[in-house]
XYZ file of N, CA and C in Angstrom:
483
model
N -198.115 21.008 29.545
C -197.600 20.960 30.900
C -196.888 19.619 31.101
N -195.672 19.640 31.638
C -194.951 18.385 31.847
C -195.597 17.556 32.949
N -195.605 16.239 32.735
C -196.164 15.352 33.751
C -195.053 14.839 34.661
N -195.435 14.406 35.848
C -194.476 13.818 36.783
C -193.868 12.565 36.171
N -194.694 11.759 35.496
C -194.186 10.531 34.872
C -193.093 10.848 33.856
N -193.313 11.864 33.030
C -192.288 12.244 32.054
C -191.053 12.798 32.744
N -191.253 13.527 33.809
C -190.106 14.071 34.537
C -189.267 12.958 35.137
N -189.926 11.955 35.723
C -189.189 10.844 36.320
C -188.485 10.007 35.262
N -189.025 10.001 34.045
C -188.389 9.288 32.939
C -187.257 10.101 32.328
N -187.106 11.342 32.769
C -186.029 12.185 32.265
C -186.345 12.860 30.954
N -187.619 12.871 30.553
C -187.983 13.460 29.263
C -188.649 14.822 29.392
N -188.843 15.289 30.613
C -189.465 16.602 30.823
C -189.071 17.116 32.201
N -189.129 18.435 32.392
C -188.860 18.966 33.734
C -189.997 18.633 34.691
N -189.704 18.639 35.982
C -190.718 18.389 37.002
C -191.732 19.531 36.968
N -193.032 19.237 37.119
C -194.025 20.318 37.154
C -193.671 21.343 38.224
N -193.834 22.606 37.890
C -193.398 23.681 38.786
C -194.291 23.859 40.006
N -195.555 23.494 39.923
C -196.467 23.812 41.016
C -196.997 22.611 41.790
N -196.780 21.405 41.334
C -197.297 20.233 42.039
C -196.646 20.117 43.417
N -197.445 19.739 44.424
C -196.872 19.511 45.748
C -196.790 18.029 46.072
N -197.295 17.181 45.185
C -197.172 15.742 45.354
C -197.044 15.078 43.990
N -196.396 13.942 43.978
C -196.329 13.113 42.780
C -197.376 12.012 42.830
N -198.091 11.918 43.935
C -199.051 10.833 44.133
C -200.308 11.035 43.290
N -200.874 9.917 42.875
C -202.123 9.941 42.116
C -203.292 10.224 43.058
N -204.436 10.547 42.483
C -205.648 10.770 43.269
C -205.991 9.520 44.079
N -205.784 8.335 43.500
C -206.068 7.095 44.237
C -205.173 6.951 45.459
N -203.903 7.303 45.326
C -202.996 7.196 46.482
C -203.333 8.235 47.541
N -203.708 9.414 47.098
C -204.123 10.457 48.043
C -205.334 9.968 48.844
N -206.332 9.440 48.152
C -207.530 8.965 48.844
C -207.226 7.750 49.719
N -206.306 6.914 49.293
C -205.930 5.754 50.096
C -205.340 6.192 51.427
N -204.476 7.192 51.401
C -203.886 7.679 52.652
C -204.961 8.278 53.553
N -205.866 9.046 52.975
C -206.964 9.610 53.759
C -207.781 8.495 54.410
N -208.087 7.443 53.634
C -208.883 6.330 54.148
C -208.145 5.578 55.256
N -206.852 5.434 55.124
C -206.063 4.754 56.166
C -206.114 5.562 57.458
N -205.971 6.866 57.352
C -206.024 7.724 58.543
C -207.413 7.660 59.171
N -208.435 7.647 58.359
C -209.801 7.522 58.869
C -209.983 6.192 59.600
N -209.433 5.121 59.038
C -209.540 3.802 59.673
C -208.786 3.772 61.002
N -207.615 4.380 61.055
C -206.858 4.456 62.309
C -207.694 5.163 63.376
N -208.386 6.217 62.970
C -209.242 6.950 63.902
C -210.430 6.103 64.352
N -211.129 5.494 63.406
C -212.314 4.690 63.735
C -211.981 3.517 64.644
N -210.830 2.894 64.408
C -210.445 1.720 65.191
C -209.581 2.078 66.392
N -209.364 3.368 66.587
C -208.577 3.864 67.717
C -207.207 3.185 67.811
N -206.536 3.069 66.678
C -205.190 2.491 66.630
C -204.223 3.517 67.215
N -203.468 3.148 68.236
C -202.538 4.112 68.834
C -201.313 4.329 67.950
N -200.683 5.461 68.120
C -199.408 5.687 67.474
C -199.335 6.931 66.621
N -198.115 7.266 66.290
C -197.786 8.449 65.511
C -197.793 8.137 64.024
N -197.560 9.168 63.221
C -197.460 9.054 61.764
C -196.024 9.371 61.376
N -195.444 8.538 60.523
C -194.095 8.789 60.021
C -194.124 8.661 58.506
N -193.596 9.686 57.841
C -193.470 9.662 56.389
C -191.997 9.804 56.040
N -191.479 8.819 55.329
C -190.080 8.836 54.888
C -190.066 9.105 53.390
N -189.733 10.320 53.032
C -189.770 10.794 51.658
C -190.870 11.822 51.530
N -190.521 13.090 51.535
C -191.502 14.164 51.649
C -191.644 14.989 50.372
N -190.581 15.171 49.630
C -190.506 16.035 48.448
C -191.048 17.420 48.788
N -192.131 17.855 48.172
C -192.668 19.204 48.417
C -193.711 19.222 49.532
N -194.016 18.058 50.097
C -194.876 17.990 51.271
C -196.345 17.731 51.029
N -196.758 17.476 49.804
C -198.184 17.316 49.512
C -198.861 16.228 50.317
N -198.284 15.037 50.356
C -198.894 13.942 51.117
C -198.776 14.204 52.620
N -197.717 14.855 53.033
C -197.536 15.216 54.443
C -198.602 16.211 54.880
N -198.892 17.175 54.013
C -199.921 18.172 54.294
C -201.275 17.492 54.388
N -201.557 16.619 53.436
C -202.817 15.877 53.465
C -202.927 15.049 54.743
N -201.878 14.319 55.083
C -201.909 13.469 56.276
C -202.129 14.301 57.532
N -201.454 15.420 57.637
C -201.599 16.285 58.811
C -203.023 16.817 58.914
N -203.572 17.288 57.783
C -204.947 17.803 57.782
C -205.949 16.690 58.096
N -205.748 15.506 57.517
C -206.657 14.388 57.770
C -206.586 13.944 59.227
N -205.399 13.946 59.786
C -205.281 13.557 61.198
C -206.028 14.551 62.079
N -205.947 15.823 61.740
C -206.703 16.825 62.497
C -208.202 16.623 62.301
N -208.621 16.381 61.073
C -210.030 16.194 60.750
C -210.628 14.993 61.493
N -209.861 13.909 61.592
C -210.376 12.678 62.198
C -210.031 12.553 63.687
N -209.678 13.654 64.323
C -209.471 13.650 65.767
C -208.128 13.114 66.229
N -207.149 13.087 65.335
C -205.820 12.573 65.682
C -204.766 13.693 65.682
N -205.227 14.918 65.725
C -204.334 16.067 65.574
C -203.333 16.265 66.685
N -203.507 15.561 67.802
C -202.554 15.688 68.908
C -201.380 14.725 68.787
N -201.416 13.865 67.783
C -200.348 12.866 67.622
C -199.149 13.451 66.889
N -197.950 13.006 67.253
C -196.757 13.464 66.524
C -196.766 12.990 65.072
N -196.259 13.849 64.215
C -196.111 13.560 62.793
C -194.642 13.778 62.460
N -193.970 12.728 62.025
C -192.549 12.793 61.699
C -192.382 12.807 60.187
N -191.717 13.836 59.681
C -191.473 13.967 58.244
C -189.976 13.858 58.000
N -189.583 12.734 57.427
C -188.170 12.412 57.241
C -187.792 12.578 55.771
N -186.757 13.347 55.522
C -186.281 13.579 54.164
C -184.895 14.209 54.260
N -184.117 14.059 53.200
C -182.823 14.741 53.193
C -183.014 16.241 53.041
N -184.093 16.637 52.379
C -184.377 18.021 52.040
C -183.266 18.633 51.193
N -182.506 17.755 50.521
C -181.449 18.209 49.619
C -181.299 17.289 48.406
N -182.300 16.475 48.160
C -182.252 15.555 47.030
C -181.651 14.220 47.421
N -181.345 13.449 46.405
C -180.801 12.111 46.619
C -179.287 12.165 46.787
N -178.719 11.183 47.474
C -177.250 11.136 47.532
C -176.697 10.867 46.135
N -175.509 11.342 45.884
C -174.895 11.089 44.586
C -174.661 9.591 44.415
N -174.806 9.097 43.195
C -174.580 7.669 42.954
C -173.113 7.301 43.165
N -172.905 6.033 43.497
C -171.536 5.536 43.621
C -170.858 5.614 42.264
N -169.588 5.801 42.266
C -168.815 5.892 41.029
C -169.031 4.646 40.176
N -169.388 4.854 38.907
C -169.572 3.759 37.976
C -170.906 3.053 38.063
N -171.816 3.524 38.930
C -173.084 2.817 39.104
C -174.206 3.349 38.212
N -173.976 4.442 37.522
C -175.008 5.034 36.680
C -174.718 4.721 35.222
N -175.719 4.129 34.548
C -175.587 3.855 33.119
C -175.672 5.164 32.337
N -175.142 5.191 31.122
C -175.216 6.421 30.320
C -176.646 6.925 30.121
N -177.620 6.027 30.007
C -179.001 6.460 29.805
C -179.655 6.951 31.101
N -178.943 6.880 32.205
C -179.460 7.364 33.480
C -178.788 8.664 33.918
N -178.095 9.318 33.019
C -177.341 10.523 33.377
C -178.239 11.618 33.945
N -179.524 11.643 33.542
C -180.445 12.658 34.040
C -180.594 12.589 35.553
N -180.353 11.418 36.142
C -180.545 11.210 37.575
C -179.706 12.172 38.401
N -178.421 12.227 38.120
C -177.518 13.024 38.944
C -177.635 14.515 38.661
N -178.277 14.875 37.572
C -178.360 16.293 37.213
C -179.782 16.819 37.358
N -180.580 16.694 36.301
C -181.908 17.304 36.289
C -182.847 16.721 37.341
N -182.932 15.391 37.421
C -183.879 14.776 38.348
C -183.524 15.122 39.790
N -182.268 14.988 40.145
C -181.887 15.263 41.525
C -182.142 16.729 41.873
N -181.914 17.623 40.922
C -182.194 19.035 41.180
C -183.682 19.245 41.445
N -184.538 18.501 40.744
C -185.984 18.621 40.949
C -186.424 18.025 42.282
N -185.707 17.022 42.758
C -186.061 16.371 44.011
C -185.512 17.101 45.233
N -184.550 17.981 45.032
C -183.917 18.704 46.134
C -184.811 19.875 46.556
N -185.688 19.609 47.503
C -186.614 20.628 47.999
C -186.293 20.863 49.469
N -185.933 22.077 49.808
C -185.550 22.401 51.170
C -186.712 22.356 52.149
N -186.374 22.181 53.407
C -187.365 22.114 54.466
C -188.206 23.395 54.512
N -187.609 24.529 54.258
C -188.340 25.799 54.269
C -189.451 25.838 53.235
N -189.210 25.236 52.079
C -190.249 25.195 51.044
C -191.408 24.313 51.499
N -191.090 23.185 52.102
C -192.145 22.296 52.614
C -192.949 23.018 53.693
N -192.282 23.699 54.593
C -192.978 24.449 55.640
C -193.867 25.532 55.024
N -193.363 26.220 54.014
C -194.155 27.249 53.324
C -195.373 26.634 52.641
N -195.227 25.420 52.103
C -196.373 24.749 51.481
C -197.440 24.413 52.521
N -197.033 24.022 53.717
C -198.006 23.825 54.801
C -198.766 25.128 55.035
N -198.024 26.229 55.087
C -198.645 27.527 55.344
C -199.572 27.938 54.199
N -199.176 27.642 52.966
C -200.013 27.972 51.807
C -201.384 27.332 51.930
N -201.428 26.096 52.409
C -202.693 25.377 52.554
C -203.302 25.554 53.952
N -202.708 26.440 54.754
C -203.211 26.770 56.092
C -203.382 25.531 56.974
N -202.425 24.610 56.871
C -202.441 23.413 57.714
C -201.428 23.629 58.843
N -201.901 23.720 60.078
C -200.987 23.935 61.202
C -199.971 22.796 61.322
N -198.776 23.135 61.713
C -197.731 22.123 61.855
C -197.212 22.049 63.285
N -198.114 22.289 64.241
C -197.734 22.267 65.652
C -197.145 20.925 66.075
N -197.685 19.819 65.553
C -197.209 18.488 65.937
C -196.303 17.862 64.889
N -195.932 18.647 63.891
C -195.052 18.145 62.835
C -193.609 18.316 63.276
N -192.873 17.224 63.161
C -191.441 17.247 63.488
C -190.665 16.871 62.233
N -189.852 17.785 61.761
C -189.041 17.534 60.579
C -187.773 16.812 61.001
N -187.448 15.741 60.281
C -186.274 14.924 60.582
C -185.385 14.941 59.336
N -184.431 15.881 59.282
C -183.597 15.993 58.083
C -182.465 14.975 58.067
N -182.084 14.593 56.855
C -180.947 13.696 56.668
C -181.299 12.533 55.767
N -180.270 11.938 55.186
C -180.497 10.729 54.396
C -180.983 9.634 55.350
N -181.856 8.774 54.865
C -182.500 7.775 55.717
C -181.497 6.939 56.497
N -180.411 6.571 55.864
C -179.409 5.731 56.517
C -178.842 6.416 57.767
N -178.864 7.754 57.775
C -178.327 8.510 58.911
C -179.415 8.954 59.891
N -180.611 9.264 59.376
C -181.637 9.872 60.227
C -182.610 8.875 60.862
N -182.909 7.784 60.168
C -183.921 6.868 60.705
C -183.456 6.044 61.902
N -182.209 5.534 61.932
C -181.808 4.777 63.127
C -181.877 5.581 64.431
N -181.399 6.837 64.475
C -181.552 7.586 65.732
C -183.016 7.888 66.081
N -183.841 8.127 65.055
C -185.257 8.366 65.316
C -185.894 7.108 65.894
N -185.584 5.959 65.313
C -186.111 4.693 65.836
C -185.701 4.503 67.297
N -184.461 4.794 67.590
C -183.957 4.650 68.956
C -184.711 5.580 69.913
N -184.954 6.811 69.477
C -185.682 7.770 70.317
C -187.131 7.334 70.520
N -187.779 6.864 69.455
C -189.154 6.385 69.583
C -189.222 5.190 70.533
N -188.282 4.288 70.374
C -188.237 3.100 71.232
C -188.022 3.495 72.691
N -187.127 4.456 72.938
C -186.840 4.888 74.311
C -188.073 5.500 74.970
N -188.931 6.128 74.160
C -190.168 6.730 74.686
C -191.339 5.752 74.652
N -191.073 4.544 74.192
C -192.136 3.544 74.044
C -193.231 4.050 73.107
N -192.819 4.829 72.113
C -193.755 5.434 71.163
C -193.950 4.516 69.965
N -195.197 4.281 69.629
C -195.539 3.431 68.496
C -195.907 4.282 67.290
N -195.883 3.641 66.128
C -196.368 4.264 64.900
C -197.675 3.596 64.508
N -198.661 4.399 64.169
C -199.892 3.833 63.623
C -199.804 3.751 62.106
N -199.061 4.671 61.503
C -198.897 4.692 60.052
C -197.434 4.985 59.728
N -196.883 4.157 58.868
C -195.531 4.359 58.337
C -195.655 4.428 56.829
N -195.414 5.606 56.269
C -195.528 5.789 54.819
C -194.124 5.933 54.247
N -193.746 4.982 53.411
C -192.408 4.971 52.825
C -192.486 5.421 51.375
N -191.777 6.478 51.051
C -191.792 7.031 49.705
C -190.384 7.465 49.321
N -189.422 6.597 49.579
C -188.040 6.883 49.224
C -187.803 6.615 47.757
N -186.922 7.360 47.156
C -186.641 7.231 45.731
C -185.324 6.518 45.489
N -185.299 5.870 44.355
C -184.100 5.206 43.818
C -183.571 4.179 44.777
């Protein structure tokens, strides 16, 4: 079975069924952070920038519900179409896999992420999908959050390249 590490190195295809690239330690770390936010009653929403197939987003949503934070907004920001193409001349010959195989593996549509939520029976009532490349989608989201005086309790950044 191909590993995520090999896939990111361009030596194997991305695993067909994984919903996250995160290690067990990172998964547990996110759960623990959400638990701490609940215990300390830290106000604010959850924002994840970089969603891929939604595994960490699903975990965060379920953990927020488990720890009594299920009424808070959850913002999932991703292009849902892979990475932007590299600038002309910026890719070395040994990085050719980036624009072809790797980007195809990273291009996961919003519908697939939503279906993965449904597969794990995690309600997405408070989940707000924010499509677009970060440079285009995050500034308007920041402006909207600021206008509502809305804070973030957790900001998880998982952007690639």
